[in-house]
PDB file of C-alpha atoms and ligand atoms in Angstrom:
ATOM      1  CA  MET U 781      -3.203  -4.106  33.951  1.00  0.00           C
ATOM      2  CA  ARG U 782      -4.483  -4.343  30.688  1.00  0.00           C
ATOM      3  CA  THR U 783      -5.086  -7.607  29.264  1.00  0.00           C
ATOM      4  CA  ARG U 784      -3.549  -7.620  25.671  1.00  0.00           C
ATOM      5  CA  LEU U 785      -6.433  -8.069  22.999  1.00  0.00           C
ATOM      6  CA  VAL U 786      -6.077  -9.520  19.604  1.00  0.00           C
ATOM      7  CA  ALA U 787      -8.883  -8.820  17.380  1.00  0.00           C
ATOM      8  CA  GLY U 788      -9.496 -10.279  14.162  1.00  0.00           C
ATOM      9  CA  ASN U 789     -11.410  -8.263  11.163  1.00  0.00           C
ATOM     10  CA  TRP U 790     -12.465 -10.294   8.371  1.00  0.00           C
ATOM     11  CA  LYS U 791     -13.066  -7.645   6.694  1.00  0.00           C
ATOM     12  CA  MET U 792     -15.376  -8.413   3.245  1.00  0.00           C
ATOM     13  CA  HIS U 793     -13.908 -12.046   3.825  1.00  0.00           C
ATOM     14  CA  ALA U 794     -16.774 -14.959   4.479  1.00  0.00           C
ATOM     15  CA  SER U 795     -18.845 -18.158   3.597  1.00  0.00           C
ATOM     16  CA  LYS U 796     -20.634 -19.574   6.003  1.00  0.00           C
ATOM     17  CA  ALA U 797     -18.134 -23.115   5.439  1.00  0.00           C
ATOM     18  CA  ALA U 798     -15.510 -20.912   5.523  1.00  0.00           C
ATOM     19  CA  ASN U 799     -16.744 -19.434   8.993  1.00  0.00           C
ATOM     20  CA  ARG U 800     -17.529 -22.867  10.587  1.00  0.00           C
ATOM     21  CA  ALA U 801     -13.726 -24.300   9.872  1.00  0.00           C
ATOM     22  CA  LEU U 802     -12.039 -20.888  10.923  1.00  0.00           C
ATOM     23  CA  LEU U 803     -14.134 -20.286  14.031  1.00  0.00           C
ATOM     24  CA  GLU U 804     -13.943 -24.109  15.333  1.00  0.00           C
ATOM     25  CA  ALA U 805     -10.246 -23.563  15.048  1.00  0.00           C
ATOM     26  CA  VAL U 806      -9.886 -20.517  16.639  1.00  0.00           C
ATOM     27  CA  ALA U 807     -12.338 -21.301  19.759  1.00  0.00           C
ATOM     28  CA  ALA U 808     -10.607 -24.344  19.913  1.00  0.00           C
ATOM     29  CA  GLY U 809      -6.663 -23.208  19.939  1.00  0.00           C
ATOM     30  CA  ALA U 810      -8.014 -19.847  22.266  1.00  0.00           C
ATOM     31  CA  ALA U 811      -9.453 -22.320  25.106  1.00  0.00           C
ATOM     32  CA  THR U 812      -5.786 -22.845  26.361  1.00  0.00           C
ATOM     33  CA  VAL U 813      -4.547 -19.487  26.160  1.00  0.00           C
ATOM     34  CA  VAL U 814      -4.241 -17.308  29.467  1.00  0.00           C
ATOM     35  CA  GLY U 815      -3.208 -13.071  29.527  1.00  0.00           C
ATOM     36  CA  ALA U 816      -4.702 -12.304  26.525  1.00  0.00           C
ATOM     37  CA  GLU U 817      -8.342 -12.097  25.145  1.00  0.00           C
ATOM     38  CA  CYS U 818      -9.417 -12.570  21.420  1.00  0.00           C
ATOM     39  CA  ALA U 819     -12.121 -11.600  19.650  1.00  0.00           C
ATOM     40  CA  VAL U 820     -13.296 -11.845  15.939  1.00  0.00           C
ATOM     41  CA  CYS U 821     -15.064  -8.633  13.525  1.00  0.00           C
ATOM     42  CA  VAL U 822     -17.529 -10.871  11.061  1.00  0.00           C
ATOM     43  CA  PRO U 823     -19.395  -9.227   7.878  1.00  0.00           C
ATOM     44  CA  PHE U 824     -22.866  -8.583   9.251  1.00  0.00           C
ATOM     45  CA  PRO U 825     -24.998 -11.374   7.648  1.00  0.00           C
ATOM     46  CA  TYR U 826     -23.060 -13.952   9.493  1.00  0.00           C
ATOM     47  CA  LEU U 827     -23.255 -12.467  12.802  1.00  0.00           C
ATOM     48  CA  ALA U 828     -25.895 -15.399  14.026  1.00  0.00           C
ATOM     49  CA  GLN U 829     -23.894 -17.985  13.039  1.00  0.00           C
ATOM     50  CA  ALA U 830     -20.880 -16.589  14.752  1.00  0.00           C
ATOM     51  CA  ALA U 831     -22.486 -16.108  17.498  1.00  0.00           C
ATOM     52  CA  GLY U 832     -23.569 -19.602  17.905  1.00  0.00           C
ATOM     53  CA  LEU U 833     -20.453 -20.963  16.869  1.00  0.00           C
ATOM     54  CA  LEU U 834     -18.578 -18.996  20.041  1.00  0.00           C
ATOM     55  CA  GLN U 835     -21.352 -19.781  22.234  1.00  0.00           C
ATOM     56  CA  GLY U 836     -19.335 -20.539  25.672  1.00  0.00           C
ATOM     57  CA  THR U 837     -15.779 -20.283  23.914  1.00  0.00           C
ATOM     58  CA  LYS U 838     -13.721 -17.734  24.767  1.00  0.00           C
ATOM     59  CA  VAL U 839     -13.631 -15.934  21.479  1.00  0.00           C
ATOM     60  CA  ALA U 840     -15.773 -12.751  21.873  1.00  0.00           C
ATOM     61  CA  LEU U 841     -17.926 -11.424  18.923  1.00  0.00           C
ATOM     62  CA  GLY U 842     -17.674  -8.382  16.933  1.00  0.00           C
ATOM     63  CA  ALA U 843     -18.833  -6.401  14.167  1.00  0.00           C
ATOM     64  CA  GLN U 844     -17.052  -3.960  11.696  1.00  0.00           C
ATOM     65  CA  ASN U 845     -19.540  -0.853  11.418  1.00  0.00           C
ATOM     66  CA  ALA U 846     -22.989   0.387  13.003  1.00  0.00           C
ATOM     67  CA  SER U 847     -24.848   3.150  12.099  1.00  0.00           C
ATOM     68  CA  GLU U 848     -24.805   6.257  14.027  1.00  0.00           C
ATOM     69  CA  HIS U 849     -28.793   6.290  14.442  1.00  0.00           C
ATOM     70  CA  ALA U 850     -30.722   4.322  17.207  1.00  0.00           C
ATOM     71  CA  GLN U 851     -33.614   3.859  14.219  1.00  0.00           C
ATOM     72  CA  GLY U 852     -35.489   5.346  11.582  1.00  0.00           C
ATOM     73  CA  ALA U 853     -35.225   5.239   7.557  1.00  0.00           C
ATOM     74  CA  PHE U 854     -32.174   4.369   7.143  1.00  0.00           C
ATOM     75  CA  THR U 855     -31.542   2.009   3.789  1.00  0.00           C
ATOM     76  CA  GLY U 856     -28.984  -0.389   4.063  1.00  0.00           C
ATOM     77  CA  GLU U 857     -27.688   0.520   7.617  1.00  0.00           C
ATOM     78  CA  VAL U 858     -27.206  -1.353  10.958  1.00  0.00           C
ATOM     79  CA  SER U 859     -28.441   0.355  14.455  1.00  0.00           C
ATOM     80  CA  ALA U 860     -26.350  -0.548  17.201  1.00  0.00           C
ATOM     81  CA  ALA U 861     -28.666  -1.980  19.157  1.00  0.00           C
ATOM     82  CA  MET U 862     -28.904  -4.789  16.576  1.00  0.00           C
ATOM     83  CA  LEU U 863     -25.787  -5.644  17.113  1.00  0.00           C
ATOM     84  CA  ALA U 864     -26.417  -6.224  20.921  1.00  0.00           C
ATOM     85  CA  GLU U 865     -28.879  -8.812  20.221  1.00  0.00           C
ATOM     86  CA  PHE U 866     -26.429 -10.960  18.331  1.00  0.00           C
ATOM     87  CA  ASP U 867     -23.995 -11.216  21.820  1.00  0.00           C
ATOM     88  CA  CYS U 868     -21.624  -8.622  19.905  1.00  0.00           C
ATOM     89  CA  ARG U 869     -19.078  -7.523  22.373  1.00  0.00           C
ATOM     90  CA  TYR U 870     -16.897  -5.637  20.183  1.00  0.00           C
ATOM     91  CA  VAL U 871     -17.753  -3.111  17.364  1.00  0.00           C
ATOM     92  CA  LEU U 872     -14.773  -1.351  15.164  1.00  0.00           C
ATOM     93  CA  VAL U 873     -15.824   2.530  14.540  1.00  0.00           C
ATOM     94  CA  GLY U 874     -13.722   4.433  12.004  1.00  0.00           C
ATOM     95  CA  HIS U 875     -11.713   1.878  10.434  1.00  0.00           C
ATOM     96  CA  SER U 876      -9.479   3.668   7.538  1.00  0.00           C
ATOM     97  CA  GLU U 877     -11.393   1.822   4.902  1.00  0.00           C
ATOM     98  CA  ARG U 878     -14.670   3.520   6.276  1.00  0.00           C
ATOM     99  CA  ARG U 879     -13.015   7.078   6.213  1.00  0.00           C
ATOM    100  CA  GLN U 880     -11.232   6.561   2.795  1.00  0.00           C
ATOM    101  CA  LEU U 881     -13.710   4.691   0.816  1.00  0.00           C
ATOM    102  CA  TYR U 882     -16.733   5.590   2.285  1.00  0.00           C
ATOM    103  CA  GLY U 883     -16.358   8.915   2.938  1.00  0.00           C
ATOM    104  CA  GLU U 884     -16.780   8.503   6.894  1.00  0.00           C
ATOM    105  CA  GLY U 885     -15.846  11.785   8.797  1.00  0.00           C
ATOM    106  CA  ASP U 886     -14.955  12.492  11.947  1.00  0.00           C
ATOM    107  CA  ALA U 887     -18.298  13.827  13.450  1.00  0.00           C
ATOM    108  CA  GLN U 888     -19.855  10.717  11.802  1.00  0.00           C
ATOM    109  CA  ILE U 889     -17.468   8.162  13.130  1.00  0.00           C
ATOM    110  CA  SER U 890     -18.361  10.115  16.929  1.00  0.00           C
ATOM    111  CA  GLY U 891     -21.884   9.546  16.470  1.00  0.00           C
ATOM    112  CA  LYS U 892     -21.068   5.774  15.438  1.00  0.00           C
ATOM    113  CA  PHE U 893     -18.645   5.622  18.874  1.00  0.00           C
ATOM    114  CA  SER U 894     -21.549   6.930  20.842  1.00  0.00           C
ATOM    115  CA  ALA U 895     -24.128   5.033  19.329  1.00  0.00           C
ATOM    116  CA  VAL U 896     -21.903   1.371  20.154  1.00  0.00           C
ATOM    117  CA  LEU U 897     -21.353   2.867  23.480  1.00  0.00           C
ATOM    118  CA  ALA U 898     -25.143   3.866  24.683  1.00  0.00           C
ATOM    119  CA  ALA U 899     -25.734  -0.091  23.173  1.00  0.00           C
ATOM    120  CA  GLY U 900     -23.903  -1.437  25.853  1.00  0.00           C
ATOM    121  CA  MET U 901     -20.591  -2.740  23.332  1.00  0.00           C
ATOM    122  CA  THR U 902     -17.071  -2.107  23.655  1.00  0.00           C
ATOM    123  CA  PRO U 903     -16.149   0.470  20.231  1.00  0.00           C
ATOM    124  CA  VAL U 904     -12.903  -0.162  18.986  1.00  0.00           C
ATOM    125  CA  LEU U 905     -11.719   3.728  17.432  1.00  0.00           C
ATOM    126  CA  CYS U 906      -9.634   3.025  14.580  1.00  0.00           C
ATOM    127  CA  VAL U 907      -7.061   5.835  14.030  1.00  0.00           C
ATOM    128  CA  GLY U 908      -4.331   6.360  11.283  1.00  0.00           C
ATOM    129  CA  GLU U 909      -2.186   8.604   9.225  1.00  0.00           C
ATOM    130  CA  THR U 910      -1.894   8.143   5.337  1.00  0.00           C
ATOM    131  CA  LEU U 911       1.841   7.854   4.145  1.00  0.00           C
ATOM    132  CA  GLU U 912       1.335  11.123   2.507  1.00  0.00           C
ATOM    133  CA  GLU U 913       0.942  12.500   6.008  1.00  0.00           C
ATOM    134  CA  ARG U 914       3.301  10.851   7.872  1.00  0.00           C
ATOM    135  CA  GLU U 915       6.197  11.890   5.181  1.00  0.00           C
ATOM    136  CA  ALA U 916       4.776  15.532   5.978  1.00  0.00           C
ATOM    137  CA  GLY U 917       5.071  14.786   9.605  1.00  0.00           C
ATOM    138  CA  ARG U 918       1.364  14.951  10.479  1.00  0.00           C
ATOM    139  CA  THR U 919       1.062  11.663  12.067  1.00  0.00           C
ATOM    140  CA  GLN U 920      -0.083  13.131  15.601  1.00  0.00           C
ATOM    141  CA  ALA U 921      -1.980  15.960  14.356  1.00  0.00           C
ATOM    142  CA  THR U 922      -3.972  13.588  12.215  1.00  0.00           C
ATOM    143  CA  VAL U 923      -4.558  10.813  15.014  1.00  0.00           C
ATOM    144  CA  ALA U 924      -4.669  13.762  17.860  1.00  0.00           C
ATOM    145  CA  ARG U 925      -7.543  15.374  15.027  1.00  0.00           C
ATOM    146  CA  GLN U 926      -9.270  11.850  14.930  1.00  0.00           C
ATOM    147  CA  LEU U 927      -9.372  11.639  18.196  1.00  0.00           C
ATOM    148  CA  GLU U 928     -10.077  14.629  19.897  1.00  0.00           C
ATOM    149  CA  ALA U 929     -13.498  14.181  17.634  1.00  0.00           C
ATOM    150  CA  VAL U 930     -14.675  11.783  19.806  1.00  0.00           C
ATOM    151  CA  LEU U 931     -13.251  13.091  23.258  1.00  0.00           C
ATOM    152  CA  ALA U 932     -15.340  15.655  22.695  1.00  0.00           C
ATOM    153  CA  ARG U 933     -18.434  13.921  22.132  1.00  0.00           C
ATOM    154  CA  SER U 934     -17.970  10.832  24.822  1.00  0.00           C
ATOM    155  CA  GLY U 935     -15.418  12.099  27.359  1.00  0.00           C
ATOM    156  CA  ARG U 936     -12.022  10.658  28.150  1.00  0.00           C
ATOM    157  CA  ALA U 937     -13.881   8.436  30.728  1.00  0.00           C
ATOM    158  CA  ALA U 938     -15.480   6.743  27.530  1.00  0.00           C
ATOM    159  CA  PHE U 939     -11.876   5.238  27.542  1.00  0.00           C
ATOM    160  CA  ALA U 940     -12.087   3.356  30.240  1.00  0.00           C
ATOM    161  CA  THR U 941     -13.895   0.580  28.442  1.00  0.00           C
ATOM    162  CA  ALA U 942     -13.019   1.483  25.044  1.00  0.00           C
ATOM    163  CA  VAL U 943     -10.169   0.118  22.891  1.00  0.00           C
ATOM    164  CA  VAL U 944      -8.516   2.257  20.256  1.00  0.00           C
ATOM    165  CA  ALA U 945      -6.736   0.527  17.456  1.00  0.00           C
ATOM    166  CA  TYR U 946      -3.743   2.477  15.734  1.00  0.00           C
ATOM    167  CA  GLU U 947      -3.684   1.722  12.007  1.00  0.00           C
ATOM    168  CA  PRO U 948      -1.587   3.553   9.771  1.00  0.00           C
ATOM    169  CA  VAL U 949      -2.809   3.553   6.333  1.00  0.00           C
ATOM    170  CA  TRP U 950      -0.088   2.820   4.746  1.00  0.00           C
ATOM    171  CA  ALA U 951       0.714  -0.551   7.183  1.00  0.00           C
ATOM    172  CA  ILE U 952      -2.917  -2.122   5.929  1.00  0.00           C
ATOM    173  CA  GLY U 953      -2.952  -4.815   3.729  1.00  0.00           C
ATOM    174  CA  SER U 954       0.464  -3.811   2.002  1.00  0.00           C
ATOM    175  CA  GLY U 955       2.953  -6.169   4.183  1.00  0.00           C
ATOM    176  CA  ARG U 956       4.866  -2.987   5.660  1.00  0.00           C
ATOM    177  CA  THR U 957       4.368  -2.893   9.030  1.00  0.00           C
ATOM    178  CA  ALA U 958       5.475   0.127  11.574  1.00  0.00           C
ATOM    179  CA  SER U 959       8.401  -0.674  13.402  1.00  0.00           C
ATOM    180  CA  PRO U 960       8.262  -1.790  16.623  1.00  0.00           C
ATOM    181  CA  ALA U 961       9.399   1.549  17.488  1.00  0.00           C
ATOM    182  CA  GLN U 962       7.275   3.789  15.245  1.00  0.00           C
ATOM    183  CA  ALA U 963       4.191   2.259  16.878  1.00  0.00           C
ATOM    184  CA  GLN U 964       5.036   2.687  20.122  1.00  0.00           C
ATOM    185  CA  ALA U 965       6.030   6.401  19.522  1.00  0.00           C
ATOM    186  CA  VAL U 966       2.247   6.962  18.436  1.00  0.00           C
ATOM    187  CA  HIS U 967       0.930   4.770  20.860  1.00  0.00           C
ATOM    188  CA  ALA U 968       2.384   6.603  23.618  1.00  0.00           C
ATOM    189  CA  PHE U 969       1.471   9.645  22.272  1.00  0.00           C
ATOM    190  CA  LEU U 970      -2.180   8.415  22.144  1.00  0.00           C
ATOM    191  CA  ARG U 971      -1.904   7.293  25.953  1.00  0.00           C
ATOM    192  CA  GLN U 972      -1.147  11.003  26.806  1.00  0.00           C
ATOM    193  CA  ARG U 973      -4.960  11.853  25.750  1.00  0.00           C
ATOM    194  CA  LEU U 974      -6.674   8.414  26.659  1.00  0.00           C
ATOM    195  CA  LEU U 975      -6.451   6.644  30.531  1.00  0.00           C
ATOM    196  CA  PRO U 976      -3.801   4.536  31.778  1.00  0.00           C
ATOM    197  CA  GLU U 977      -6.130   1.691  31.233  1.00  0.00           C
ATOM    198  CA  THR U 978      -7.433   2.119  28.134  1.00  0.00           C
ATOM    199  CA  ARG U 979      -6.092  -0.654  25.675  1.00  0.00           C
ATOM    200  CA  ILE U 980      -4.483   0.587  22.473  1.00  0.00           C
ATOM    201  CA  LEU U 981      -4.064  -1.988  19.547  1.00  0.00           C
ATOM    202  CA  TYR U 982      -1.942  -2.217  16.644  1.00  0.00           C
ATOM    203  CA  GLY U 983      -2.939  -3.004  13.226  1.00  0.00           C
ATOM    204  CA  GLY U 984      -1.566  -2.896   9.860  1.00  0.00           C
ATOM    205  CA  SER U 985       0.026  -6.013   8.484  1.00  0.00           C
ATOM    206  CA  VAL U 986       0.563  -8.078  11.523  1.00  0.00           C
ATOM    207  CA  LYS U 987       1.446 -11.615  11.447  1.00  0.00           C
ATOM    208  CA  PRO U 988       3.517 -14.140  13.325  1.00  0.00           C
ATOM    209  CA  GLY U 989       6.917 -13.324  12.487  1.00  0.00           C
ATOM    210  CA  ASN U 990       6.808  -9.293  13.633  1.00  0.00           C
ATOM    211  CA  SER U 991       3.988  -9.814  16.247  1.00  0.00           C
ATOM    212  CA  GLU U 992       6.257 -10.553  18.919  1.00  0.00           C
ATOM    213  CA  ALA U 993       8.243  -7.827  18.375  1.00  0.00           C
ATOM    214  CA  LEU U 994       5.329  -5.235  17.961  1.00  0.00           C
ATOM    215  CA  PHE U 995       3.218  -6.297  21.552  1.00  0.00           C
ATOM    216  CA  SER U 996       6.630  -6.277  23.676  1.00  0.00           C
ATOM    217  CA  GLN U 997       6.428  -2.084  23.213  1.00  0.00           C
ATOM    218  CA  ARG U 998       5.320  -0.577  26.364  1.00  0.00           C
ATOM    219  CA  ASP U 999       1.873   0.596  25.248  1.00  0.00           C
ATOM    220  CA  VAL U1000       1.165  -1.732  22.689  1.00  0.00           C
ATOM    221  CA  ASP U1001      -2.054  -3.978  24.519  1.00  0.00           C
ATOM    222  CA  GLY U1002      -2.647  -6.473  21.469  1.00  0.00           C
ATOM    223  CA  GLY U1003      -3.469  -5.909  17.450  1.00  0.00           C
ATOM    224  CA  LEU U1004      -5.999  -5.635  14.967  1.00  0.00           C
ATOM    225  CA  ILE U1005      -5.338  -7.836  12.532  1.00  0.00           C
ATOM    226  CA  GLY U1006      -6.620  -8.441   8.908  1.00  0.00           C
ATOM    227  CA  GLY U1007      -5.153 -11.066   6.324  1.00  0.00           C
ATOM    228  CA  ALA U1008      -3.771 -13.662   9.397  1.00  0.00           C
ATOM    229  CA  ALA U1009      -7.168 -13.218  11.152  1.00  0.00           C
ATOM    230  CA  LEU U1010      -8.199 -15.341   8.304  1.00  0.00           C
ATOM    231  CA  VAL U1011      -5.322 -18.419   8.728  1.00  0.00           C
ATOM    232  CA  ALA U1012      -6.441 -19.809  11.949  1.00  0.00           C
ATOM    233  CA  ALA U1013      -2.792 -21.139  12.612  1.00  0.00           C
ATOM    234  CA  ASP U1014      -1.651 -17.376  12.095  1.00  0.00           C
ATOM    235  CA  PHE U1015      -4.192 -15.854  14.167  1.00  0.00           C
ATOM    236  CA  LEU U1016      -3.488 -18.268  16.908  1.00  0.00           C
ATOM    237  CA  ALA U1017       0.121 -17.853  16.760  1.00  0.00           C
ATOM    238  CA  ILE U1018      -0.516 -13.900  17.297  1.00  0.00           C
ATOM    239  CA  LEU U1019      -2.743 -14.426  20.098  1.00  0.00           C
ATOM    240  CA  ALA U1020      -0.020 -16.902  21.684  1.00  0.00           C
ATOM    241  CA  ALA U1021       2.214 -13.804  20.999  1.00  0.00           C
ATOM    242  CA  ALA U1022       0.112 -11.475  22.899  1.00  0.00           C
ATOM    243  CA  ALA U1023      -0.434 -13.911  25.900  1.00  0.00           C
ATOM    244  CA  GLN U1024       3.120 -14.229  26.307  1.00  0.00           C
ATOM    245  CA  ARG U1025       4.209 -10.388  25.904  1.00  0.00           C
ATOM    246  CA  LYS U1026       6.588  -9.548  28.575  1.00  0.00           C
ATOM    247  CA  GLU U1027       5.577  -6.720  31.161  1.00  0.00           C
TER     248      GLU U1027
HETATM  249  P1  13P G1859      -3.681  -5.868   7.702  1.00  0.00           P
HETATM  250  O1  13P G1859      -3.386  -6.946   8.313  1.00  0.00           O
HETATM  251  O2  13P G1859      -4.607  -7.331   6.651  1.00  0.00           O
HETATM  252  O3  13P G1859      -3.015  -5.623   6.842  1.00  0.00           O
HETATM  253  O4  13P G1859      -4.913  -5.553   8.104  1.00  0.00           O
HETATM  254  C1  13P G1859      -5.160  -4.925   9.128  1.00  0.00           C
HETATM  255  C2  13P G1859      -6.223  -4.043   9.134  1.00  0.00           C
HETATM  256  O5  13P G1859      -7.093  -3.359   8.355  1.00  0.00           O
HETATM  257  C3  13P G1859      -7.034  -4.755  10.290  1.00  0.00           C
HETATM  258  O6  13P G1859      -8.700  -3.521  10.318  1.00  0.00           O
END
């Protein structure tokens, strides 16, 4: 059985004061949740603060990116081994904002995925099509290409632990969510290339009001949450929906 996972992606939203309030509220709320795991992926400078606040709680820590290199002259980069030293369990890899705004391609992303695994953490590989690709009927071809690059390098067995997040680019921060049926169709397509135990999360405008319907789909194993992860009550409501998903 796949344990559902709800992961918050804070993106570039944080401050010491806001983090403390948010993490204390999320940790308190998550303490009584059974049947779903949760994590928060925070900006690099706050990893130490978050690791301290989350110690002994049910909330796992994650980062939003990692270098594909182990070490060296790569100014401004952060290695996977560094993240592991701060108790990171999850690392987002290939988020669409990294692909679109920072030019990350499939080869580089597969290197990042491999580096995160080598450091003993769990990569969360993000895949998803743009609106243009969806309208051109290229949704499956796009996510298959994104996944293939990683499978070719790390192998399918890596997905016994690694997580996939399907995030249609047109649904991110837009208030426009994939319908539960649209999400399920892509998740089922991805599942054929993965393992029965691979957790496949849905991301893109997940809110308390739509999370239950999304999580009720057979191959939707939780969510990757952007905006709603910054509001403790919303994030906890989404976590509760994941915990209640019917088999
Ligand atoms: P929103 O939930 O704000 O649409 O963001 C989704 C996302 O990009 C999570 O990684």
